[in-house]
Amino acid sequence: MIMVTGASGRFSSAVLAELHARGIPAVGGSRTPSAGQRHVDFSVPDSLDFNGVDTLLLVPAGAQEDDRQVAFNRAAVEIAARDGVSHLVYTSLTGAGDHLSMALPHRVTERIIMAGGMTWTILRNGVYAEILGAPLSWERQQEEPARIVSPLGDGAVAAVARQDLARAAASVLSDPGGHKERVYELVGSRAVSAADVAGRLGCEVRDIGLGEYRQLLAGGGMPVFRQSLMLSIASVIRHGFLAGTGDDLPSLLGGAPTDPLAVAAEVMVARPQRHKT
Ligand SMILES: NC(=O)c1ccc[n+]([C@@H]2O[C@H](COP(=O)([O-])OP(=O)(O)OC[C@H]3O[C@@H](n4cnc5c(N)ncnc54)[C@H](OP(=O)(O)O)[C@@H]3O)[C@@H](O)[C@H]2O)c1
């Protein structure tokens, strides 16, 4: 049996839908399981039970302090080994993201998995095209057309549509033996910048430095943990670390990835606009 954790999440639910569409039986694990799902909450390790699971897709909880994230993942890996899971697939972070503050718990978890006694596949996911626009915002001054405020400078990201990453994960889960001890770098085939998004939408960009971005985040009442995460993302993009493209994704998809610019622009259009005084 295949199990996918974080079943109510956007990525995991897309993986489950993709597996079901391919006629491959799979069960979701969730903190709030719906019918047919199993209870999985990494913060309650004693409750974890992977009996009967052959292939486990471990999707980390995300947005946790490093020590907590590592403890969650370590417990899940140890219990998977105890319960007889034979192949563990882990959604990690692209190597190009090593300077991101969120990278460390991923790298520690990869080591734990590689030493865990099960066969494994690491899916080093690139940045979702859906969140490429997260550091961007709209501003509008009186009657002037709205423009994009960006802390990203000339930086670009080889972003990937979440659905493509879900399809790649489904391909691995449907044939785990064909992907043993492989680390896939699932970045996009083209890099997208704030100027590209603005060009697609026919608007201007106002570039801001990281200091002004910090003030924007703090002024918006964002929790401190998330502020440092967003600043780290903006700085890493701005300094060019996430622009490198790769071939692993098209190879797992069996074709070209979705255009990340179209996805990023669509998300940006839906973002609220604020008036600048
Ligand atoms: N590559 C990227 O750009 C990128 C961006 C953002 C996040 N991520 C990572 O990718 C993961 C999936 O992304 P997403 O977009 O699907 O995020 P999402 O929609 O926020 O889903 C995250 C899911 O994690 C599960 N979760 C949270 N706390 C948990 C816990 N204590 N124990 C077990 N499961 C827990 C929840 O599923 P249930 O409610 O069903 O338990 C939640 O729905 C994230 O969690 C994060 O690690 C990657």
mmCIF file of C-alpha atoms and ligand atoms in Angstrom:
data_model
loop_
_atom_site.group_PDB
_atom_site.id
_atom_site.type_symbol
_atom_site.label_atom_id
_atom_site.label_comp_id
_atom_site.label_asym_id
_atom_site.label_seq_id
_atom_site.Cartn_x
_atom_site.Cartn_y
_atom_site.Cartn_z
ATOM 1 C CA MET A 1 0.000 0.000 0.000
ATOM 2 C CA ILE A 2 1.094 3.569 -0.731
ATOM 3 C CA MET A 3 0.519 6.233 1.920
ATOM 4 C CA VAL A 4 0.828 10.004 1.425
ATOM 5 C CA THR A 5 1.076 12.192 4.552
ATOM 6 C CA GLY A 6 -0.396 15.693 4.858
ATOM 7 C CA ALA A 7 -3.378 14.504 2.836
ATOM 8 C CA SER A 8 -5.408 17.693 3.187
ATOM 9 C CA GLY A 9 -2.498 19.834 1.968
ATOM 10 C CA ARG A 10 -2.434 21.203 -1.572
ATOM 11 C CA PHE A 11 0.565 19.147 -2.699
ATOM 12 C CA SER A 12 -0.415 15.856 -1.049
ATOM 13 C CA SER A 13 -4.027 16.038 -2.186
ATOM 14 C CA ALA A 14 -2.776 16.607 -5.740
ATOM 15 C CA VAL A 15 -0.492 13.539 -5.444
ATOM 16 C CA LEU A 16 -3.380 11.406 -4.176
ATOM 17 C CA ALA A 17 -5.648 12.653 -6.988
ATOM 18 C CA GLU A 18 -2.933 11.873 -9.550
ATOM 19 C CA LEU A 19 -2.446 8.342 -8.180
ATOM 20 C CA HIS A 20 -6.191 7.710 -8.180
ATOM 21 C CA ALA A 21 -6.428 9.040 -11.756
ATOM 22 C CA ARG A 22 -3.774 6.471 -12.721
ATOM 23 C CA GLY A 23 -5.755 3.701 -10.979
ATOM 24 C CA ILE A 24 -3.062 3.217 -8.308
ATOM 25 C CA PRO A 25 -4.493 2.568 -4.827
ATOM 26 C CA ALA A 26 -3.146 4.959 -2.190
ATOM 27 C CA VAL A 27 -4.268 6.146 1.210
ATOM 28 C CA GLY A 28 -3.889 9.578 2.754
ATOM 29 C CA GLY A 29 -2.538 10.234 6.234
ATOM 30 C CA SER A 30 -3.832 13.363 7.939
ATOM 31 C CA ARG A 31 -4.220 15.067 11.308
ATOM 32 C CA THR A 32 -7.905 15.262 10.436
ATOM 33 C CA PRO A 33 -8.503 12.074 8.439
ATOM 34 C CA SER A 34 -11.559 11.837 6.248
ATOM 35 C CA ALA A 35 -13.195 8.509 5.387
ATOM 36 C CA GLY A 36 -10.649 5.899 4.310
ATOM 37 C CA GLN A 37 -7.669 7.950 5.531
ATOM 38 C CA ARG A 38 -5.334 7.192 8.451
ATOM 39 C CA HIS A 39 -4.482 9.487 11.352
ATOM 40 C CA VAL A 40 -0.991 10.995 10.983
ATOM 41 C CA ASP A 41 0.210 13.828 13.202
ATOM 42 C CA PHE A 42 4.008 14.175 13.440
ATOM 43 C CA SER A 43 3.653 16.205 16.644
ATOM 44 C CA VAL A 44 2.229 13.105 18.373
ATOM 45 C CA PRO A 45 4.836 10.443 17.498
ATOM 46 C CA ASP A 46 3.190 7.791 19.684
ATOM 47 C CA SER A 47 0.122 7.977 17.448
ATOM 48 C CA LEU A 48 2.046 7.228 14.246
ATOM 49 C CA ASP A 49 1.249 3.836 12.734
ATOM 50 C CA PHE A 50 2.501 2.826 9.279
ATOM 51 C CA ASN A 51 1.631 -0.860 9.525
ATOM 52 C CA GLY A 52 0.601 -2.238 6.138
ATOM 53 C CA VAL A 53 2.319 0.625 4.269
ATOM 54 C CA ASP A 54 4.914 -0.502 1.699
ATOM 55 C CA THR A 55 5.738 2.882 0.180
ATOM 56 C CA LEU A 56 5.446 6.070 2.232
ATOM 57 C CA LEU A 57 5.515 9.597 0.831
ATOM 58 C CA LEU A 58 6.668 11.718 3.759
ATOM 59 C CA VAL A 59 5.635 15.335 3.188
ATOM 60 C CA PRO A 60 7.046 17.449 6.017
ATOM 61 C CA ALA A 61 4.744 19.690 8.043
ATOM 62 C CA GLY A 62 6.735 22.799 7.058
ATOM 63 C CA ALA A 63 6.732 26.220 8.785
ATOM 64 C CA GLN A 64 8.268 24.825 12.014
ATOM 65 C CA GLU A 65 11.404 25.750 13.936
ATOM 66 C CA ASP A 66 14.310 23.570 12.765
ATOM 67 C CA ASP A 67 14.517 21.413 15.896
ATOM 68 C CA ARG A 68 10.794 20.697 15.848
ATOM 69 C CA GLN A 69 10.781 19.951 12.105
ATOM 70 C CA VAL A 70 13.710 17.547 12.462
ATOM 71 C CA ALA A 71 12.091 15.828 15.479
ATOM 72 C CA PHE A 72 8.849 15.381 13.483
ATOM 73 C CA ASN A 73 10.677 13.879 10.526
ATOM 74 C CA ARG A 74 13.000 11.708 12.620
ATOM 75 C CA ALA A 75 10.026 10.185 14.444
ATOM 76 C CA ALA A 76 8.229 9.496 11.164
ATOM 77 C CA VAL A 77 11.306 7.817 9.636
ATOM 78 C CA GLU A 78 12.001 5.674 12.720
ATOM 79 C CA ILE A 79 8.385 4.540 12.980
ATOM 80 C CA ALA A 80 8.242 3.811 9.243
ATOM 81 C CA ALA A 81 11.295 1.523 9.626
ATOM 82 C CA ARG A 82 9.774 -0.100 12.745
ATOM 83 C CA ASP A 83 6.451 -0.742 10.996
ATOM 84 C CA GLY A 84 8.001 -2.397 7.942
ATOM 85 C CA VAL A 85 7.771 0.362 5.312
ATOM 86 C CA SER A 86 10.126 -0.779 2.577
ATOM 87 C CA HIS A 87 10.504 2.414 0.513
ATOM 88 C CA LEU A 88 10.424 5.980 1.793
ATOM 89 C CA VAL A 89 9.960 8.940 -0.544
ATOM 90 C CA TYR A 90 10.651 12.379 0.957
ATOM 91 C CA THR A 91 9.750 15.789 -0.465
ATOM 92 C CA SER A 92 12.833 17.872 0.199
ATOM 93 C CA LEU A 93 14.148 21.195 -1.116
ATOM 94 C CA THR A 94 16.268 21.804 -4.209
ATOM 95 C CA GLY A 95 20.014 21.927 -3.577
ATOM 96 C CA ALA A 96 19.989 25.428 -5.078
ATOM 97 C CA GLY A 97 18.043 26.449 -1.974
ATOM 98 C CA ASP A 98 20.829 25.561 0.453
ATOM 99 C CA HIS A 99 21.119 29.199 1.561
ATOM 100 C CA LEU A 100 17.437 29.362 2.492
ATOM 101 C CA SER A 101 16.726 29.306 6.212
ATOM 102 C CA MET A 102 14.373 26.363 5.643
ATOM 103 C CA ALA A 103 17.078 24.185 4.022
ATOM 104 C CA LEU A 104 18.735 22.798 7.134
ATOM 105 C CA PRO A 105 15.924 20.530 8.416
ATOM 106 C CA HIS A 106 15.568 19.109 4.898
ATOM 107 C CA ARG A 107 19.258 18.226 4.697
ATOM 108 C CA VAL A 108 19.241 16.699 8.196
ATOM 109 C CA THR A 109 16.160 14.660 7.280
ATOM 110 C CA GLU A 110 17.790 13.413 4.078
ATOM 111 C CA ARG A 111 20.692 12.081 6.171
ATOM 112 C CA ILE A 112 18.311 10.409 8.643
ATOM 113 C CA ILE A 113 16.456 8.731 5.774
ATOM 114 C CA MET A 114 19.632 7.542 4.036
ATOM 115 C CA ALA A 115 20.767 5.936 7.310
ATOM 116 C CA GLY A 116 17.298 4.583 8.144
ATOM 117 C CA GLY A 117 17.593 1.097 6.647
ATOM 118 C CA MET A 118 14.782 1.461 4.072
ATOM 119 C CA THR A 119 15.235 2.085 0.370
ATOM 120 C CA TRP A 120 14.474 5.713 -0.434
ATOM 121 C CA THR A 121 13.964 8.425 -3.047
ATOM 122 C CA ILE A 122 14.526 12.119 -2.346
ATOM 123 C CA LEU A 123 12.427 14.592 -4.336
ATOM 124 C CA ARG A 124 14.248 17.897 -3.999
ATOM 125 C CA ASN A 125 11.369 20.123 -5.016
ATOM 126 C CA GLY A 126 11.993 23.540 -6.513
ATOM 127 C CA VAL A 127 10.034 26.639 -5.551
ATOM 128 C CA TYR A 128 6.334 26.371 -6.363
ATOM 129 C CA ALA A 129 5.354 28.729 -9.186
ATOM 130 C CA GLU A 130 2.282 29.451 -7.056
ATOM 131 C CA ILE A 131 4.432 31.033 -4.335
ATOM 132 C CA LEU A 132 6.942 32.777 -6.583
ATOM 133 C CA GLY A 133 4.803 35.898 -6.215
ATOM 134 C CA ALA A 134 4.653 35.651 -2.407
ATOM 135 C CA PRO A 135 7.408 38.274 -1.917
ATOM 136 C CA LEU A 136 5.681 40.540 -4.473
ATOM 137 C CA SER A 137 2.856 42.926 -3.714
ATOM 138 C CA TRP A 138 0.740 45.432 -5.575
ATOM 139 C CA GLU A 139 0.660 49.161 -4.925
ATOM 140 C CA ARG A 140 -1.496 51.807 -6.536
ATOM 141 C CA GLN A 141 -0.968 55.562 -6.232
ATOM 142 C CA GLN A 142 -4.126 57.623 -6.782
ATOM 143 C CA GLU A 143 -5.178 57.252 -10.422
ATOM 144 C CA GLU A 144 -1.911 55.694 -11.614
ATOM 145 C CA PRO A 145 -1.939 52.090 -12.827
ATOM 146 C CA ALA A 146 -1.081 49.511 -10.184
ATOM 147 C CA ARG A 147 2.545 48.370 -10.094
ATOM 148 C CA ILE A 148 4.362 45.450 -8.553
ATOM 149 C CA VAL A 149 6.602 46.075 -5.537
ATOM 150 C CA SER A 150 9.466 43.592 -5.580
ATOM 151 C CA PRO A 151 12.405 42.834 -3.258
ATOM 152 C CA LEU A 152 13.749 40.317 -5.798
ATOM 153 C CA GLY A 153 15.944 42.637 -7.894
ATOM 154 C CA ASP A 154 16.960 40.927 -11.135
ATOM 155 C CA GLY A 155 16.773 37.517 -9.488
ATOM 156 C CA ALA A 156 14.831 34.782 -11.239
ATOM 157 C CA VAL A 157 13.536 31.397 -10.082
ATOM 158 C CA ALA A 158 13.328 28.122 -11.976
ATOM 159 C CA ALA A 159 9.913 27.680 -10.378
ATOM 160 C CA VAL A 160 7.631 24.672 -10.841
ATOM 161 C CA ALA A 161 3.845 24.344 -10.870
ATOM 162 C CA ARG A 162 2.786 22.406 -7.760
ATOM 163 C CA GLN A 163 0.758 20.092 -9.975
ATOM 164 C CA ASP A 164 3.900 19.115 -11.913
ATOM 165 C CA LEU A 165 5.675 18.229 -8.667
ATOM 166 C CA ALA A 166 2.640 16.150 -7.672
ATOM 167 C CA ARG A 167 2.739 14.318 -10.998
ATOM 168 C CA ALA A 168 6.476 13.677 -10.612
ATOM 169 C CA ALA A 169 5.895 12.300 -7.094
ATOM 170 C CA ALA A 170 3.079 10.057 -8.387
ATOM 171 C CA SER A 171 5.431 8.663 -11.048
ATOM 172 C CA VAL A 172 8.000 7.747 -8.403
ATOM 173 C CA LEU A 173 5.389 6.267 -6.033
ATOM 174 C CA SER A 174 3.924 4.123 -8.787
ATOM 175 C CA ASP A 175 7.322 2.502 -9.458
ATOM 176 C CA PRO A 176 9.463 2.932 -6.324
ATOM 177 C CA GLY A 177 11.862 0.164 -7.333
ATOM 178 C CA GLY A 178 12.810 2.170 -10.418
ATOM 179 C CA HIS A 179 13.853 5.162 -8.310
ATOM 180 C CA LYS A 180 15.857 3.575 -5.468
ATOM 181 C CA GLU A 181 18.543 5.746 -3.889
ATOM 182 C CA ARG A 182 17.914 8.571 -6.343
ATOM 183 C CA VAL A 183 18.007 12.270 -5.453
ATOM 184 C CA TYR A 184 15.978 14.237 -8.015
ATOM 185 C CA GLU A 185 16.443 17.982 -8.456
ATOM 186 C CA LEU A 186 12.933 19.006 -9.494
ATOM 187 C CA VAL A 187 13.481 22.559 -10.684
ATOM 188 C CA GLY A 188 11.858 24.148 -13.701
ATOM 189 C CA SER A 189 13.021 24.433 -17.285
ATOM 190 C CA ARG A 190 12.941 28.246 -17.330
ATOM 191 C CA ALA A 191 13.662 30.922 -14.756
ATOM 192 C CA VAL A 192 11.068 33.615 -14.034
ATOM 193 C CA SER A 193 11.745 37.082 -12.552
ATOM 194 C CA ALA A 194 9.508 39.819 -11.155
ATOM 195 C CA ALA A 195 10.073 41.722 -14.424
ATOM 196 C CA ASP A 196 8.792 38.689 -16.360
ATOM 197 C CA VAL A 197 5.606 38.615 -14.263
ATOM 198 C CA ALA A 198 5.145 42.371 -14.749
ATOM 199 C CA GLY A 199 5.802 42.019 -18.486
ATOM 200 C CA ARG A 200 3.127 39.339 -18.728
ATOM 201 C CA LEU A 201 0.660 41.555 -16.831
ATOM 202 C CA GLY A 202 1.642 44.789 -18.611
ATOM 203 C CA CYS A 203 2.617 46.714 -15.474
ATOM 204 C CA GLU A 204 5.704 48.330 -13.935
ATOM 205 C CA VAL A 205 7.901 47.054 -11.114
ATOM 206 C CA ARG A 206 9.168 49.148 -8.206
ATOM 207 C CA ASP A 207 12.250 47.418 -6.840
ATOM 208 C CA ILE A 208 12.805 47.748 -3.108
ATOM 209 C CA GLY A 209 15.777 46.710 -0.971
ATOM 210 C CA LEU A 210 15.595 44.038 1.708
ATOM 211 C CA GLY A 211 15.442 46.712 4.433
ATOM 212 C CA GLU A 212 12.260 48.192 3.006
ATOM 213 C CA TYR A 213 10.890 44.687 2.474
ATOM 214 C CA ARG A 214 11.530 43.902 6.167
ATOM 215 C CA GLN A 215 9.564 47.013 7.131
ATOM 216 C CA LEU A 216 6.719 46.047 4.790
ATOM 217 C CA LEU A 217 6.485 42.587 6.368
ATOM 218 C CA ALA A 218 6.628 43.901 9.924
ATOM 219 C CA GLY A 219 4.067 46.614 9.131
ATOM 220 C CA GLY A 220 1.688 43.994 7.771
ATOM 221 C CA GLY A 221 1.700 42.205 11.125
ATOM 222 C CA MET A 222 3.297 39.018 9.812
ATOM 223 C CA PRO A 223 4.506 36.622 12.560
ATOM 224 C CA VAL A 224 8.268 36.922 13.223
ATOM 225 C CA PHE A 225 9.037 33.337 12.125
ATOM 226 C CA ARG A 226 7.390 33.939 8.761
ATOM 227 C CA GLN A 227 9.083 37.341 8.348
ATOM 228 C CA SER A 228 12.550 35.748 8.561
ATOM 229 C CA LEU A 229 11.478 32.990 6.178
ATOM 230 C CA MET A 230 10.232 35.502 3.588
ATOM 231 C CA LEU A 231 13.367 37.675 3.915
ATOM 232 C CA SER A 232 15.543 34.628 3.415
ATOM 233 C CA ILE A 233 13.573 33.652 0.290
ATOM 234 C CA ALA A 234 13.794 37.189 -1.129
ATOM 235 C CA SER A 235 17.531 37.462 -0.460
ATOM 236 C CA VAL A 236 18.339 34.070 -1.992
ATOM 237 C CA ILE A 237 16.306 34.873 -5.125
ATOM 238 C CA ARG A 238 17.715 38.413 -5.355
ATOM 239 C CA HIS A 239 21.262 37.080 -5.260
ATOM 240 C CA GLY A 240 20.638 34.614 -8.044
ATOM 241 C CA PHE A 241 20.779 31.229 -6.319
ATOM 242 C CA LEU A 242 17.453 29.795 -7.513
ATOM 243 C CA ALA A 243 17.728 30.504 -11.235
ATOM 244 C CA GLY A 244 19.388 27.260 -12.368
ATOM 245 C CA THR A 245 17.217 24.973 -14.503
ATOM 246 C CA GLY A 246 17.377 21.184 -14.731
ATOM 247 C CA ASP A 247 16.272 18.062 -16.601
ATOM 248 C CA ASP A 248 15.059 15.755 -13.813
ATOM 249 C CA LEU A 249 11.520 17.159 -13.836
ATOM 250 C CA PRO A 250 10.773 16.740 -17.571
ATOM 251 C CA SER A 251 12.303 13.294 -17.346
ATOM 252 C CA LEU A 252 9.927 12.215 -14.526
ATOM 253 C CA LEU A 253 6.981 13.950 -16.211
ATOM 254 C CA GLY A 254 7.758 12.450 -19.603
ATOM 255 C CA GLY A 255 7.385 15.881 -21.194
ATOM 256 C CA ALA A 256 7.728 19.625 -20.759
ATOM 257 C CA PRO A 257 6.685 21.175 -17.433
ATOM 258 C CA THR A 258 3.829 23.675 -17.162
ATOM 259 C CA ASP A 259 4.939 27.252 -17.914
ATOM 260 C CA PRO A 260 5.726 28.681 -14.444
ATOM 261 C CA LEU A 261 5.281 32.271 -15.669
ATOM 262 C CA ALA A 262 1.639 31.629 -16.565
ATOM 263 C CA VAL A 263 1.014 30.137 -13.095
ATOM 264 C CA ALA A 264 2.858 32.935 -11.258
ATOM 265 C CA ALA A 265 1.059 35.660 -13.243
ATOM 266 C CA GLU A 266 -2.334 34.092 -12.570
ATOM 267 C CA VAL A 267 -1.639 34.022 -8.822
ATOM 268 C CA MET A 268 -0.419 37.635 -8.927
ATOM 269 C CA VAL A 269 -3.622 38.807 -10.620
ATOM 270 C CA ALA A 270 -5.618 37.383 -7.719
ATOM 271 C CA ARG A 271 -3.566 39.236 -5.078
ATOM 272 C CA PRO A 272 -5.214 42.274 -3.416
ATOM 273 C CA GLN A 273 -3.967 45.759 -4.337
ATOM 274 C CA ARG A 274 -3.213 48.354 -1.683
ATOM 275 C CA HIS A 275 -3.396 52.123 -2.143
ATOM 276 C CA LYS A 276 -0.173 54.039 -1.424
ATOM 277 C CA THR A 277 -0.683 57.301 0.425
HETATM 278 N N1 LIG B 1 8.640 23.863 -2.805
HETATM 279 C C1 LIG B 1 7.997 24.921 -2.316
HETATM 280 O O1 LIG B 1 7.983 26.030 -2.901
HETATM 281 C C2 LIG B 1 7.244 24.798 -1.043
HETATM 282 C C3 LIG B 1 6.471 25.871 -0.611
HETATM 283 C C4 LIG B 1 5.751 25.753 0.562
HETATM 284 C C5 LIG B 1 5.818 24.573 1.283
HETATM 285 N N2 LIG B 1 6.578 23.541 0.841
HETATM 286 C C6 LIG B 1 6.672 22.264 1.595
HETATM 287 O O2 LIG B 1 5.822 21.347 0.936
HETATM 288 C C7 LIG B 1 4.829 20.858 1.851
HETATM 289 C C8 LIG B 1 3.514 20.727 1.138
HETATM 290 O O3 LIG B 1 3.178 21.968 0.551
HETATM 291 P P1 LIG B 1 1.673 22.410 0.398
HETATM 292 O O4 LIG B 1 1.664 23.535 -0.545
HETATM 293 O O5 LIG B 1 0.809 21.237 0.144
HETATM 294 O O6 LIG B 1 1.374 22.953 1.872
HETATM 295 P P2 LIG B 1 -0.026 23.000 2.611
HETATM 296 O O7 LIG B 1 -1.158 23.085 1.652
HETATM 297 O O8 LIG B 1 0.119 24.070 3.644
HETATM 298 O O9 LIG B 1 -0.116 21.580 3.333
HETATM 299 C C9 LIG B 1 0.715 21.251 4.380
HETATM 300 C C10 LIG B 1 0.119 20.026 5.053
HETATM 301 O O10 LIG B 1 1.047 19.568 6.035
HETATM 302 C C11 LIG B 1 0.322 18.747 6.914
HETATM 303 N N3 LIG B 1 0.783 18.963 8.287
HETATM 304 C C12 LIG B 1 0.880 20.121 8.949
HETATM 305 N N4 LIG B 1 1.250 19.881 10.229
HETATM 306 C C13 LIG B 1 1.383 18.537 10.347
HETATM 307 C C14 LIG B 1 1.709 17.662 11.399
HETATM 308 N N5 LIG B 1 1.949 18.124 12.656
HETATM 309 N N6 LIG B 1 1.730 16.327 11.177
HETATM 310 C C15 LIG B 1 1.433 15.830 9.940
HETATM 311 N N7 LIG B 1 1.112 16.594 8.878
HETATM 312 C C16 LIG B 1 1.081 17.941 9.098
HETATM 313 C C17 LIG B 1 -1.156 19.168 6.846
HETATM 314 O O11 LIG B 1 -1.933 18.084 6.339
HETATM 315 P P3 LIG B 1 -3.151 17.484 7.214
HETATM 316 O O12 LIG B 1 -3.972 18.675 7.641
HETATM 317 O O13 LIG B 1 -3.860 16.580 6.288
HETATM 318 O O14 LIG B 1 -2.528 16.792 8.402
HETATM 319 C C18 LIG B 1 -1.138 20.326 5.857
HETATM 320 O O15 LIG B 1 -2.299 20.370 5.083
HETATM 321 C C19 LIG B 1 4.802 21.899 2.974
HETATM 322 O O16 LIG B 1 4.348 21.335 4.168
HETATM 323 C C20 LIG B 1 6.259 22.330 3.020
HETATM 324 O O17 LIG B 1 7.024 21.405 3.761
HETATM 325 C C21 LIG B 1 7.272 23.624 -0.314
#
